Amino acid sequence: MKRKSMKKPFLVIASLVMGFTLYGYTPASADAASVKGYYHTQGNKIVDESGKEAVFNGLNWFGLETPNYTLHGLWSRSMDDVLDQVKKEGYNLIRLPYSNQLFDFTSRPDSIDYYKNPDLVGLTPIQIMDKLIEKAGQRGIQVILDRHRADSGGQSELWYTSKYPESRWISDWKMLADRYKDNPTVIGADLHNEPHGQASWGTGNISTDWRLAAQRAGNAILSVNPNWLILVEGVDHNVQGNNSQYWWGGNLTGVAKYPVVLDVPNRVVYSPHDYGPGVSWQPWFNESSFPSNLPAVWDQNWGYISKQNIAPVLVGEFGGRNVDLSSPEGKWQNALVDYIGANNLYFTYWDLNPNSGDTGGLLLDDWVTWNRPKQDMLSRIMKPVTFVTGQAKATAE
């Protein structure tokens, strides 16, 4: 289902123009032998190396996927300052969107206040990604990489475009898997954001079947780095045996008959996206039983995966401006929070940034003040964590 608007960056502070090399930086890595930082799946749970269930309070921080080629908000604050606040509010997982164009030699970071971020001067876009991962790990915050777009201009229906073919999509994933394979701060790969339109599931069409493409990319990643979780979003329709419409990336009805099967077992996490009336009005918002009808809608499209113990479900994106109990969007958002909590699902909230046009963010427009009503709502599903500084691991208290 088409989103009524995409996330729009604010272009504010001009960056310095400088020369780069793409692979000139080797990120700091943790000792995988001494740090229990990797995860696998066990039924509908994500567990660590000892079999203990993972505890994640997650959010999205976007910008690397946009023409800024850097995290948004660095025009106002330092990366350290933002990450300190994210940790203070209890978040230990960041879903980090990027585009393949980020890695092009001609891409340059833009809109950074280098007085506040002097350690970013001269870095390439991928080195800024490195820096975020390094600083997050120092705070015990882990990262899931999200291939959000092929090029920085906007979302594509399929996982490939004429400029960025499947071979490039996969080779970039393998590059990242190798780059961070000894760094347990990075725990997973969200293969492609919100497949929709021509994207299908279970059809067997090599050019459109997203399930088959996810298997190809997932296996390629795991051949380089077998420790990562592989996050697979849904489509919006074109599911073999079920052509019902749902949100972009949210229709996972095909998993029941056509699950994603990888060469390395216990790595697949399904990651639907779900939105409310503030993004686009849908038929289920019109039902007289709204919002009581919503759990059945979620069960049908993606919740059954966890309920039937097929695999873990991590709701990769959900959010909205209203969190009250009277507006349609507020009712929807509160109902989804309660559903996530009741079913013990994982989540990464959309989002930290206030400049998401549809949803707003956990930060207000000043990029400093935390949105207390949103945080109060999310507190119902956030779990206590103990941050292990420098080891990129958070565990249940």
mmCIF file of C-alpha atoms in Angstrom:
data_model
loop_
_atom_site.group_PDB
_atom_site.id
_atom_site.type_symbol
_atom_site.label_atom_id
_atom_site.label_comp_id
_atom_site.label_asym_id
_atom_site.label_seq_id
_atom_site.Cartn_x
_atom_site.Cartn_y
_atom_site.Cartn_z
ATOM 1 C CA MET A 1 0.000 0.000 0.000
ATOM 2 C CA LYS A 2 1.537 3.258 -1.087
ATOM 3 C CA ARG A 3 2.763 5.610 1.589
ATOM 4 C CA LYS A 4 1.318 9.054 1.009
ATOM 5 C CA SER A 5 4.690 10.737 1.395
ATOM 6 C CA MET A 6 8.279 9.713 1.763
ATOM 7 C CA LYS A 7 10.657 10.844 4.480
ATOM 8 C CA LYS A 8 12.096 14.157 3.372
ATOM 9 C CA PRO A 9 15.526 15.390 4.481
ATOM 10 C CA PHE A 10 16.219 18.933 5.489
ATOM 11 C CA LEU A 11 19.237 20.263 3.630
ATOM 12 C CA VAL A 12 20.707 22.940 5.827
ATOM 13 C CA ILE A 13 24.433 23.303 6.319
ATOM 14 C CA ALA A 14 26.798 22.977 3.411
ATOM 15 C CA SER A 15 29.577 20.496 3.936
ATOM 16 C CA LEU A 16 33.241 20.781 3.185
ATOM 17 C CA VAL A 17 34.265 19.478 -0.215
ATOM 18 C CA MET A 18 37.039 16.941 0.021
ATOM 19 C CA GLY A 19 38.623 13.931 -1.625
ATOM 20 C CA PHE A 20 38.061 10.402 -0.412
ATOM 21 C CA THR A 21 38.824 6.774 -0.852
ATOM 22 C CA LEU A 22 36.000 4.328 -0.171
ATOM 23 C CA TYR A 23 37.842 1.615 1.677
ATOM 24 C CA GLY A 24 40.557 3.628 3.355
ATOM 25 C CA TYR A 25 39.341 2.992 6.897
ATOM 26 C CA THR A 26 39.381 -0.211 8.869
ATOM 27 C CA PRO A 27 36.775 0.009 11.643
ATOM 28 C CA ALA A 28 37.561 -1.008 15.181
ATOM 29 C CA SER A 29 36.367 -4.554 15.828
ATOM 30 C CA ALA A 30 35.589 -6.438 18.980
ATOM 31 C CA ASP A 31 37.054 -9.797 19.898
ATOM 32 C CA ALA A 32 34.295 -12.209 18.908
ATOM 33 C CA ALA A 33 35.875 -14.930 21.040
ATOM 34 C CA SER A 34 35.475 -12.904 24.228
ATOM 35 C CA VAL A 35 32.284 -10.975 23.523
ATOM 36 C CA LYS A 36 28.955 -12.719 23.313
ATOM 37 C CA GLY A 37 27.483 -10.345 20.811
ATOM 38 C CA TYR A 38 25.941 -12.561 18.147
ATOM 39 C CA TYR A 39 22.432 -13.912 17.905
ATOM 40 C CA HIS A 40 20.422 -16.666 16.264
ATOM 41 C CA THR A 41 16.770 -17.623 16.204
ATOM 42 C CA GLN A 42 15.031 -20.297 18.228
ATOM 43 C CA GLY A 43 11.411 -20.661 17.215
ATOM 44 C CA ASN A 44 9.913 -17.197 17.535
ATOM 45 C CA LYS A 45 12.729 -15.902 19.745
ATOM 46 C CA ILE A 46 16.065 -14.228 19.085
ATOM 47 C CA VAL A 47 18.641 -15.649 21.482
ATOM 48 C CA ASP A 48 22.309 -15.034 22.227
ATOM 49 C CA GLU A 49 25.144 -17.535 22.138
ATOM 50 C CA SER A 50 24.130 -19.000 25.494
ATOM 51 C CA GLY A 51 20.497 -19.398 24.467
ATOM 52 C CA LYS A 52 19.275 -16.430 26.509
ATOM 53 C CA GLU A 53 16.581 -14.370 24.836
ATOM 54 C CA ALA A 54 17.754 -11.050 23.419
ATOM 55 C CA VAL A 55 16.369 -7.817 24.820
ATOM 56 C CA PHE A 56 16.000 -5.021 22.267
ATOM 57 C CA ASN A 57 14.546 -1.535 22.559
ATOM 58 C CA GLY A 58 14.984 -0.296 19.010
ATOM 59 C CA LEU A 59 14.634 2.841 16.912
ATOM 60 C CA ASN A 60 15.532 4.061 13.418
ATOM 61 C CA TRP A 61 17.964 6.903 12.725
ATOM 62 C CA PHE A 62 17.880 7.852 9.062
ATOM 63 C CA GLY A 63 19.945 10.061 6.760
ATOM 64 C CA LEU A 64 22.650 7.862 5.249
ATOM 65 C CA GLU A 65 20.164 6.756 2.587
ATOM 66 C CA THR A 66 19.424 10.350 1.508
ATOM 67 C CA PRO A 67 21.402 12.807 -0.684
ATOM 68 C CA ASN A 68 23.044 14.043 2.531
ATOM 69 C CA TYR A 69 24.960 10.733 2.748
ATOM 70 C CA THR A 70 25.177 11.186 6.487
ATOM 71 C CA LEU A 71 22.940 10.880 9.511
ATOM 72 C CA HIS A 72 20.402 13.651 9.781
ATOM 73 C CA GLY A 73 20.679 15.974 12.742
ATOM 74 C CA LEU A 74 24.446 16.262 12.634
ATOM 75 C CA TRP A 75 23.819 19.786 11.370
ATOM 76 C CA SER A 76 22.555 20.542 14.900
ATOM 77 C CA ARG A 77 24.321 18.198 17.310
ATOM 78 C CA SER A 78 27.280 15.925 17.695
ATOM 79 C CA MET A 79 26.925 12.234 17.020
ATOM 80 C CA ASP A 80 28.136 11.541 20.547
ATOM 81 C CA ASP A 81 25.481 13.775 22.052
ATOM 82 C CA VAL A 82 22.669 12.080 20.136
ATOM 83 C CA LEU A 83 23.896 8.591 21.007
ATOM 84 C CA ASP A 84 24.225 9.521 24.677
ATOM 85 C CA GLN A 85 20.594 10.624 24.646
ATOM 86 C CA VAL A 86 19.468 7.472 22.812
ATOM 87 C CA LYS A 87 21.183 5.372 25.474
ATOM 88 C CA LYS A 88 19.798 7.504 28.328
ATOM 89 C CA GLU A 89 16.271 6.894 27.052
ATOM 90 C CA GLY A 90 16.882 3.142 27.170
ATOM 91 C CA TYR A 91 17.413 2.226 23.506
ATOM 92 C CA ASN A 92 20.017 -0.418 22.731
ATOM 93 C CA LEU A 93 19.348 -1.102 19.043
ATOM 94 C CA ILE A 94 19.503 1.185 15.994
ATOM 95 C CA ARG A 95 18.144 0.244 12.569
ATOM 96 C CA LEU A 96 20.421 2.186 10.232
ATOM 97 C CA PRO A 97 19.100 2.920 6.716
ATOM 98 C CA TYR A 98 21.539 3.366 3.820
ATOM 99 C CA SER A 99 21.476 3.475 0.023
ATOM 100 C CA ASN A 100 23.829 1.738 -2.382
ATOM 101 C CA GLN A 101 24.648 5.147 -3.804
ATOM 102 C CA LEU A 102 26.253 5.927 -0.439
ATOM 103 C CA PHE A 103 29.192 3.753 -1.514
ATOM 104 C CA ASP A 104 29.754 5.409 -4.896
ATOM 105 C CA PHE A 105 33.082 7.187 -5.142
ATOM 106 C CA THR A 106 31.343 10.444 -6.087
ATOM 107 C CA SER A 107 29.050 10.535 -3.035
ATOM 108 C CA ARG A 108 29.976 13.190 -0.472
ATOM 109 C CA PRO A 109 28.547 13.806 3.004
ATOM 110 C CA ASP A 110 26.548 17.016 3.275
ATOM 111 C CA SER A 111 24.937 19.027 6.081
ATOM 112 C CA ILE A 112 27.309 18.326 8.954
ATOM 113 C CA ASP A 113 28.291 20.899 11.532
ATOM 114 C CA TYR A 114 31.988 20.041 11.725
ATOM 115 C CA TYR A 115 32.525 22.303 14.728
ATOM 116 C CA LYS A 116 30.268 19.990 16.695
ATOM 117 C CA ASN A 117 31.602 16.898 14.896
ATOM 118 C CA PRO A 118 35.326 17.519 14.344
ATOM 119 C CA ASP A 119 36.076 13.790 14.199
ATOM 120 C CA LEU A 120 33.952 13.528 11.028
ATOM 121 C CA VAL A 121 36.053 15.985 9.028
ATOM 122 C CA GLY A 122 37.434 14.329 5.913
ATOM 123 C CA LEU A 123 35.474 11.098 6.303
ATOM 124 C CA THR A 124 33.708 9.389 3.428
ATOM 125 C CA PRO A 125 30.054 8.372 3.816
ATOM 126 C CA ILE A 126 30.976 4.789 4.644
ATOM 127 C CA GLN A 127 33.497 6.015 7.184
ATOM 128 C CA ILE A 128 30.694 7.993 8.844
ATOM 129 C CA MET A 129 28.790 4.701 9.016
ATOM 130 C CA ASP A 130 31.907 3.176 10.585
ATOM 131 C CA LYS A 131 32.035 5.988 13.112
ATOM 132 C CA LEU A 132 28.395 5.550 14.107
ATOM 133 C CA ILE A 133 28.943 1.822 14.587
ATOM 134 C CA GLU A 134 32.098 2.431 16.610
ATOM 135 C CA LYS A 135 30.431 4.993 18.882
ATOM 136 C CA ALA A 136 27.273 2.927 19.270
ATOM 137 C CA GLY A 137 29.317 -0.105 20.276
ATOM 138 C CA GLN A 138 31.163 1.917 22.889
ATOM 139 C CA ARG A 139 27.786 2.606 24.490
ATOM 140 C CA GLY A 140 26.459 -0.947 24.302
ATOM 141 C CA ILE A 141 24.084 -0.080 21.455
ATOM 142 C CA GLN A 142 23.858 -2.568 18.586
ATOM 143 C CA VAL A 143 23.045 -1.940 14.931
ATOM 144 C CA ILE A 144 20.995 -3.549 12.167
ATOM 145 C CA LEU A 145 21.947 -2.312 8.707
ATOM 146 C CA ASP A 146 18.963 -1.510 6.472
ATOM 147 C CA ARG A 147 19.365 -1.330 2.713
ATOM 148 C CA HIS A 148 16.694 1.323 2.423
ATOM 149 C CA ARG A 149 17.138 2.402 -1.201
ATOM 150 C CA ALA A 150 19.211 1.667 -4.258
ATOM 151 C CA ASP A 151 19.879 5.337 -5.038
ATOM 152 C CA SER A 152 19.443 8.225 -2.638
ATOM 153 C CA GLY A 153 16.588 9.796 -4.585
ATOM 154 C CA GLY A 154 13.783 7.526 -3.420
ATOM 155 C CA GLN A 155 12.439 4.078 -2.713
ATOM 156 C CA SER A 156 12.328 1.420 -5.443
ATOM 157 C CA GLU A 157 9.665 -1.269 -5.797
ATOM 158 C CA LEU A 158 12.161 -4.050 -6.382
ATOM 159 C CA TRP A 159 15.522 -4.783 -4.848
ATOM 160 C CA TYR A 160 17.277 -3.707 -8.047
ATOM 161 C CA THR A 161 17.135 -0.872 -10.564
ATOM 162 C CA SER A 162 18.741 -0.287 -13.942
ATOM 163 C CA LYS A 163 21.555 1.658 -12.300
ATOM 164 C CA TYR A 164 21.961 -0.639 -9.300
ATOM 165 C CA PRO A 165 21.358 -4.220 -10.484
ATOM 166 C CA GLU A 166 20.985 -7.247 -8.247
ATOM 167 C CA SER A 167 24.687 -7.991 -8.582
ATOM 168 C CA ARG A 168 25.510 -4.615 -7.013
ATOM 169 C CA TRP A 169 22.910 -5.111 -4.263
ATOM 170 C CA ILE A 170 24.485 -8.419 -3.319
ATOM 171 C CA SER A 171 28.105 -7.324 -3.697
ATOM 172 C CA ASP A 172 27.519 -4.331 -1.419
ATOM 173 C CA TRP A 173 25.919 -6.590 1.168
ATOM 174 C CA LYS A 174 28.904 -8.939 1.001
ATOM 175 C CA MET A 175 31.253 -5.973 1.360
ATOM 176 C CA LEU A 176 29.441 -4.833 4.510
ATOM 177 C CA ALA A 177 29.267 -8.362 5.901
ATOM 178 C CA ASP A 178 33.016 -8.649 5.508
ATOM 179 C CA ARG A 179 33.705 -5.136 6.798
ATOM 180 C CA TYR A 180 31.895 -5.751 10.087
ATOM 181 C CA LYS A 181 32.240 -9.521 10.440
ATOM 182 C CA ASP A 182 34.457 -9.248 13.517
ATOM 183 C CA ASN A 183 32.430 -6.494 15.127
ATOM 184 C CA PRO A 184 29.421 -7.732 17.128
ATOM 185 C CA THR A 185 27.987 -4.233 17.284
ATOM 186 C CA VAL A 186 26.469 -5.042 13.872
ATOM 187 C CA ILE A 187 24.091 -7.951 14.321
ATOM 188 C CA GLY A 188 21.984 -8.129 11.189
ATOM 189 C CA ALA A 189 21.013 -7.167 7.651
ATOM 190 C CA ASP A 190 17.572 -5.866 6.660
ATOM 191 C CA LEU A 191 17.839 -6.835 3.006
ATOM 192 C CA HIS A 192 15.591 -4.293 1.266
ATOM 193 C CA ASN A 193 13.142 -1.727 2.540
ATOM 194 C CA GLU A 194 9.446 -2.054 1.699
ATOM 195 C CA PRO A 195 9.235 -4.168 -1.470
ATOM 196 C CA HIS A 196 5.982 -3.333 -3.257
ATOM 197 C CA GLY A 197 4.384 -2.909 -6.668
ATOM 198 C CA GLN A 198 5.889 -5.528 -8.961
ATOM 199 C CA ALA A 199 7.473 -7.340 -6.004
ATOM 200 C CA SER A 200 5.868 -10.754 -5.446
ATOM 201 C CA TRP A 201 6.102 -13.632 -2.985
ATOM 202 C CA GLY A 202 6.035 -17.309 -3.897
ATOM 203 C CA THR A 203 5.378 -16.753 -7.602
ATOM 204 C CA GLY A 204 8.663 -18.264 -8.777
ATOM 205 C CA ASN A 205 9.265 -15.324 -11.119
ATOM 206 C CA ILE A 206 13.015 -14.745 -10.851
ATOM 207 C CA SER A 207 12.687 -11.037 -11.631
ATOM 208 C CA THR A 208 9.947 -10.242 -9.096
ATOM 209 C CA ASP A 209 9.827 -12.984 -6.446
ATOM 210 C CA TRP A 210 11.146 -11.216 -3.368
ATOM 211 C CA ARG A 211 11.347 -14.428 -1.348
ATOM 212 C CA LEU A 212 13.773 -15.972 -3.842
ATOM 213 C CA ALA A 213 15.832 -12.765 -3.995
ATOM 214 C CA ALA A 214 16.001 -12.660 -0.187
ATOM 215 C CA GLN A 215 17.335 -16.210 -0.204
ATOM 216 C CA ARG A 216 20.015 -15.330 -2.763
ATOM 217 C CA ALA A 217 21.166 -12.254 -0.844
ATOM 218 C CA GLY A 218 20.867 -13.895 2.554
ATOM 219 C CA ASN A 219 22.990 -16.854 1.498
ATOM 220 C CA ALA A 220 25.593 -14.552 -0.055
ATOM 221 C CA ILE A 221 25.837 -12.556 3.179
ATOM 222 C CA LEU A 222 26.070 -15.642 5.371
ATOM 223 C CA SER A 223 28.791 -17.114 3.154
ATOM 224 C CA VAL A 224 30.924 -14.169 4.280
ATOM 225 C CA ASN A 225 29.567 -13.618 7.778
ATOM 226 C CA PRO A 226 27.506 -16.506 9.190
ATOM 227 C CA ASN A 227 26.812 -14.660 12.457
ATOM 228 C CA TRP A 228 24.321 -12.094 11.182
ATOM 229 C CA LEU A 229 20.573 -12.206 11.478
ATOM 230 C CA ILE A 230 18.837 -11.824 8.110
ATOM 231 C CA LEU A 231 15.777 -9.588 8.262
ATOM 232 C CA VAL A 232 13.200 -10.067 5.515
ATOM 233 C CA GLU A 233 10.324 -7.638 5.003
ATOM 234 C CA GLY A 234 7.085 -8.465 3.233
ATOM 235 C CA VAL A 235 5.568 -7.142 0.010
ATOM 236 C CA ASP A 236 2.271 -5.273 -0.398
ATOM 237 C CA HIS A 237 0.408 -7.774 -2.627
ATOM 238 C CA ASN A 238 1.271 -10.275 -5.417
ATOM 239 C CA VAL A 239 1.448 -13.140 -2.931
ATOM 240 C CA GLN A 240 0.916 -16.564 -4.466
ATOM 241 C CA GLY A 241 -2.591 -17.631 -3.414
ATOM 242 C CA ASN A 242 -3.432 -14.312 -1.758
ATOM 243 C CA ASN A 243 -3.515 -10.997 -3.571
ATOM 244 C CA SER A 244 -4.845 -8.866 -0.702
ATOM 245 C CA GLN A 245 -3.367 -5.395 -0.370
ATOM 246 C CA TYR A 246 -1.416 -4.256 2.663
ATOM 247 C CA TRP A 247 1.350 -1.790 3.552
ATOM 248 C CA TRP A 248 4.584 -1.741 1.598
ATOM 249 C CA GLY A 249 6.772 -4.359 3.260
ATOM 250 C CA GLY A 250 3.909 -5.465 5.514
ATOM 251 C CA ASN A 251 2.288 -8.384 3.673
ATOM 252 C CA LEU A 252 3.956 -11.554 4.932
ATOM 253 C CA THR A 253 1.039 -13.893 4.302
ATOM 254 C CA GLY A 254 3.213 -15.879 1.882
ATOM 255 C CA VAL A 255 5.543 -17.090 4.633
ATOM 256 C CA ALA A 256 3.015 -19.754 5.646
ATOM 257 C CA LYS A 257 3.546 -21.704 2.394
ATOM 258 C CA TYR A 258 6.748 -20.152 1.095
ATOM 259 C CA PRO A 259 9.140 -19.401 3.980
ATOM 260 C CA VAL A 260 12.618 -18.006 3.416
ATOM 261 C CA VAL A 261 15.070 -20.893 3.796
ATOM 262 C CA LEU A 262 18.793 -20.145 4.074
ATOM 263 C CA ASP A 263 21.903 -22.311 3.974
ATOM 264 C CA VAL A 264 22.718 -21.331 7.554
ATOM 265 C CA PRO A 265 19.749 -22.260 9.764
ATOM 266 C CA ASN A 266 18.222 -20.102 12.484
ATOM 267 C CA ARG A 267 19.030 -16.723 10.969
ATOM 268 C CA VAL A 268 15.732 -15.489 9.459
ATOM 269 C CA VAL A 269 13.767 -12.744 11.207
ATOM 270 C CA TYR A 270 10.650 -11.415 9.474
ATOM 271 C CA SER A 271 10.291 -7.650 9.697
ATOM 272 C CA PRO A 272 6.950 -6.105 8.690
ATOM 273 C CA HIS A 273 6.238 -2.399 8.490
ATOM 274 C CA ASP A 274 2.892 -1.107 9.707
ATOM 275 C CA TYR A 275 1.435 2.394 9.713
ATOM 276 C CA GLY A 276 -1.707 4.230 10.669
ATOM 277 C CA PRO A 277 -4.197 6.773 9.316
ATOM 278 C CA GLY A 278 -1.645 9.578 9.560
ATOM 279 C CA VAL A 279 0.318 7.956 6.729
ATOM 280 C CA SER A 280 -2.558 6.746 4.548
ATOM 281 C CA TRP A 281 -6.159 5.807 5.262
ATOM 282 C CA GLN A 282 -6.942 2.115 4.799
ATOM 283 C CA PRO A 283 -10.195 0.096 4.755
ATOM 284 C CA TRP A 284 -9.567 -1.480 8.146
ATOM 285 C CA PHE A 285 -9.630 1.958 9.752
ATOM 286 C CA ASN A 286 -13.249 2.344 8.572
ATOM 287 C CA GLU A 287 -14.643 -0.731 10.277
ATOM 288 C CA SER A 288 -17.175 -0.105 13.009
ATOM 289 C CA SER A 289 -15.137 -2.254 15.393
ATOM 290 C CA PHE A 290 -11.975 -0.123 14.975
ATOM 291 C CA PRO A 291 -9.578 -0.324 16.778
ATOM 292 C CA SER A 292 -10.655 -3.689 18.209
ATOM 293 C CA ASN A 293 -10.428 -5.179 14.715
ATOM 294 C CA LEU A 294 -6.718 -4.431 14.381
ATOM 295 C CA PRO A 295 -5.208 -7.482 16.135
ATOM 296 C CA ALA A 296 -6.965 -9.753 13.633
ATOM 297 C CA VAL A 297 -5.546 -7.669 10.761
ATOM 298 C CA TRP A 298 -2.036 -7.984 12.177
ATOM 299 C CA ASP A 299 -2.494 -11.692 12.906
ATOM 300 C CA GLN A 300 -3.453 -12.300 9.293
ATOM 301 C CA ASN A 301 -0.669 -10.314 7.649
ATOM 302 C CA TRP A 302 2.348 -11.001 9.863
ATOM 303 C CA GLY A 303 1.579 -11.702 13.510
ATOM 304 C CA TYR A 304 0.810 -15.363 12.851
ATOM 305 C CA ILE A 305 4.508 -15.950 12.111
ATOM 306 C CA SER A 306 5.389 -15.429 15.747
ATOM 307 C CA LYS A 307 2.190 -16.937 17.141
ATOM 308 C CA GLN A 308 2.761 -20.165 15.197
ATOM 309 C CA ASN A 309 6.411 -20.259 16.296
ATOM 310 C CA ILE A 310 7.622 -20.098 12.675
ATOM 311 C CA ALA A 311 10.223 -17.371 13.254
ATOM 312 C CA PRO A 312 10.781 -14.168 15.230
ATOM 313 C CA VAL A 313 8.979 -11.002 14.167
ATOM 314 C CA LEU A 314 10.672 -7.616 14.489
ATOM 315 C CA VAL A 315 8.374 -4.743 13.533
ATOM 316 C CA GLY A 316 10.957 -2.720 11.654
ATOM 317 C CA GLU A 317 8.909 0.443 11.214
ATOM 318 C CA PHE A 318 5.806 1.837 12.873
ATOM 319 C CA GLY A 319 5.087 5.321 14.117
ATOM 320 C CA GLY A 320 2.895 8.377 13.915
ATOM 321 C CA ARG A 321 2.461 11.875 15.225
ATOM 322 C CA ASN A 322 -0.570 11.219 17.440
ATOM 323 C CA VAL A 323 -0.392 9.018 20.523
ATOM 324 C CA ASP A 324 -3.645 10.062 22.196
ATOM 325 C CA LEU A 325 -6.565 7.713 22.813
ATOM 326 C CA SER A 326 -9.156 9.707 20.858
ATOM 327 C CA SER A 327 -7.783 10.336 17.340
ATOM 328 C CA PRO A 328 -7.809 7.463 14.813
ATOM 329 C CA GLU A 329 -4.017 7.516 14.552
ATOM 330 C CA GLY A 330 -3.569 7.603 18.303
ATOM 331 C CA LYS A 331 -5.942 4.672 18.728
ATOM 332 C CA TRP A 332 -4.098 2.713 16.023
ATOM 333 C CA GLN A 333 -0.659 3.407 17.452
ATOM 334 C CA ASN A 334 -1.599 2.529 21.020
ATOM 335 C CA ALA A 335 -3.278 -0.659 19.834
ATOM 336 C CA LEU A 336 -0.140 -1.718 17.962
ATOM 337 C CA VAL A 337 2.075 -1.002 20.963
ATOM 338 C CA ASP A 338 -0.206 -3.196 23.076
ATOM 339 C CA TYR A 339 -0.143 -5.928 20.403
ATOM 340 C CA ILE A 340 3.671 -5.891 20.288
ATOM 341 C CA GLY A 341 3.777 -6.124 24.063
ATOM 342 C CA ALA A 342 1.151 -8.847 24.392
ATOM 343 C CA ASN A 343 2.918 -11.017 21.823
ATOM 344 C CA ASN A 344 6.458 -10.256 23.015
ATOM 345 C CA LEU A 345 7.574 -9.051 19.581
ATOM 346 C CA TYR A 346 10.728 -7.103 18.743
ATOM 347 C CA PHE A 347 10.645 -3.585 17.292
ATOM 348 C CA THR A 348 12.598 -0.635 15.929
ATOM 349 C CA TYR A 349 10.396 2.449 16.151
ATOM 350 C CA TRP A 350 10.137 4.925 13.261
ATOM 351 C CA ASP A 351 11.893 7.032 14.277
ATOM 352 C CA LEU A 352 14.444 9.211 16.056
ATOM 353 C CA ASN A 353 14.353 12.003 13.446
ATOM 354 C CA PRO A 354 11.779 14.798 13.757
ATOM 355 C CA ASN A 355 11.953 15.421 9.978
ATOM 356 C CA SER A 356 9.949 12.366 8.977
ATOM 357 C CA GLY A 357 7.036 14.128 7.301
ATOM 358 C CA ASP A 358 4.435 11.440 7.967
ATOM 359 C CA THR A 359 5.280 10.540 11.518
ATOM 360 C CA GLY A 360 7.505 13.029 13.288
ATOM 361 C CA GLY A 361 10.065 11.527 15.618
ATOM 362 C CA LEU A 362 11.172 10.802 19.136
ATOM 363 C CA LEU A 363 13.060 14.089 18.931
ATOM 364 C CA LEU A 364 11.085 17.307 18.530
ATOM 365 C CA ASP A 365 11.888 19.831 15.819
ATOM 366 C CA ASP A 366 14.716 21.386 17.811
ATOM 367 C CA TRP A 367 16.550 18.022 17.506
ATOM 368 C CA VAL A 368 17.149 18.118 21.264
ATOM 369 C CA THR A 369 13.888 17.742 23.173
ATOM 370 C CA TRP A 370 12.601 14.187 23.618
ATOM 371 C CA ASN A 371 8.943 13.602 22.754
ATOM 372 C CA ARG A 372 7.603 12.605 26.168
ATOM 373 C CA PRO A 373 4.107 11.501 25.073
ATOM 374 C CA LYS A 374 5.635 9.103 22.536
ATOM 375 C CA GLN A 375 8.141 7.840 25.042
ATOM 376 C CA ASP A 376 5.426 7.308 27.632
ATOM 377 C CA MET A 377 3.510 5.197 25.116
ATOM 378 C CA LEU A 378 6.587 3.166 24.130
ATOM 379 C CA SER A 379 7.552 2.634 27.759
ATOM 380 C CA ARG A 380 4.851 -0.047 27.839
ATOM 381 C CA ILE A 381 6.950 -2.261 25.559
ATOM 382 C CA MET A 382 10.452 -1.202 26.517
ATOM 383 C CA LYS A 383 12.373 -3.620 28.704
ATOM 384 C CA PRO A 384 15.077 -3.027 31.298
ATOM 385 C CA VAL A 385 18.565 -3.402 29.862
ATOM 386 C CA THR A 386 22.076 -3.278 31.237
ATOM 387 C CA PHE A 387 24.493 -1.591 28.852
ATOM 388 C CA VAL A 388 27.912 -3.225 28.776
ATOM 389 C CA THR A 389 30.133 -0.335 27.686
ATOM 390 C CA GLY A 390 32.629 -1.208 24.988
ATOM 391 C CA GLN A 391 31.206 -4.659 24.377
ATOM 392 C CA ALA A 392 28.160 -3.780 22.281
ATOM 393 C CA LYS A 393 25.912 -6.053 24.302
ATOM 394 C CA ALA A 394 22.801 -5.406 26.343
ATOM 395 C CA THR A 395 21.119 -8.108 28.382
ATOM 396 C CA ALA A 396 18.074 -8.401 30.542
ATOM 397 C CA GLU A 397 18.424 -7.243 34.102
#
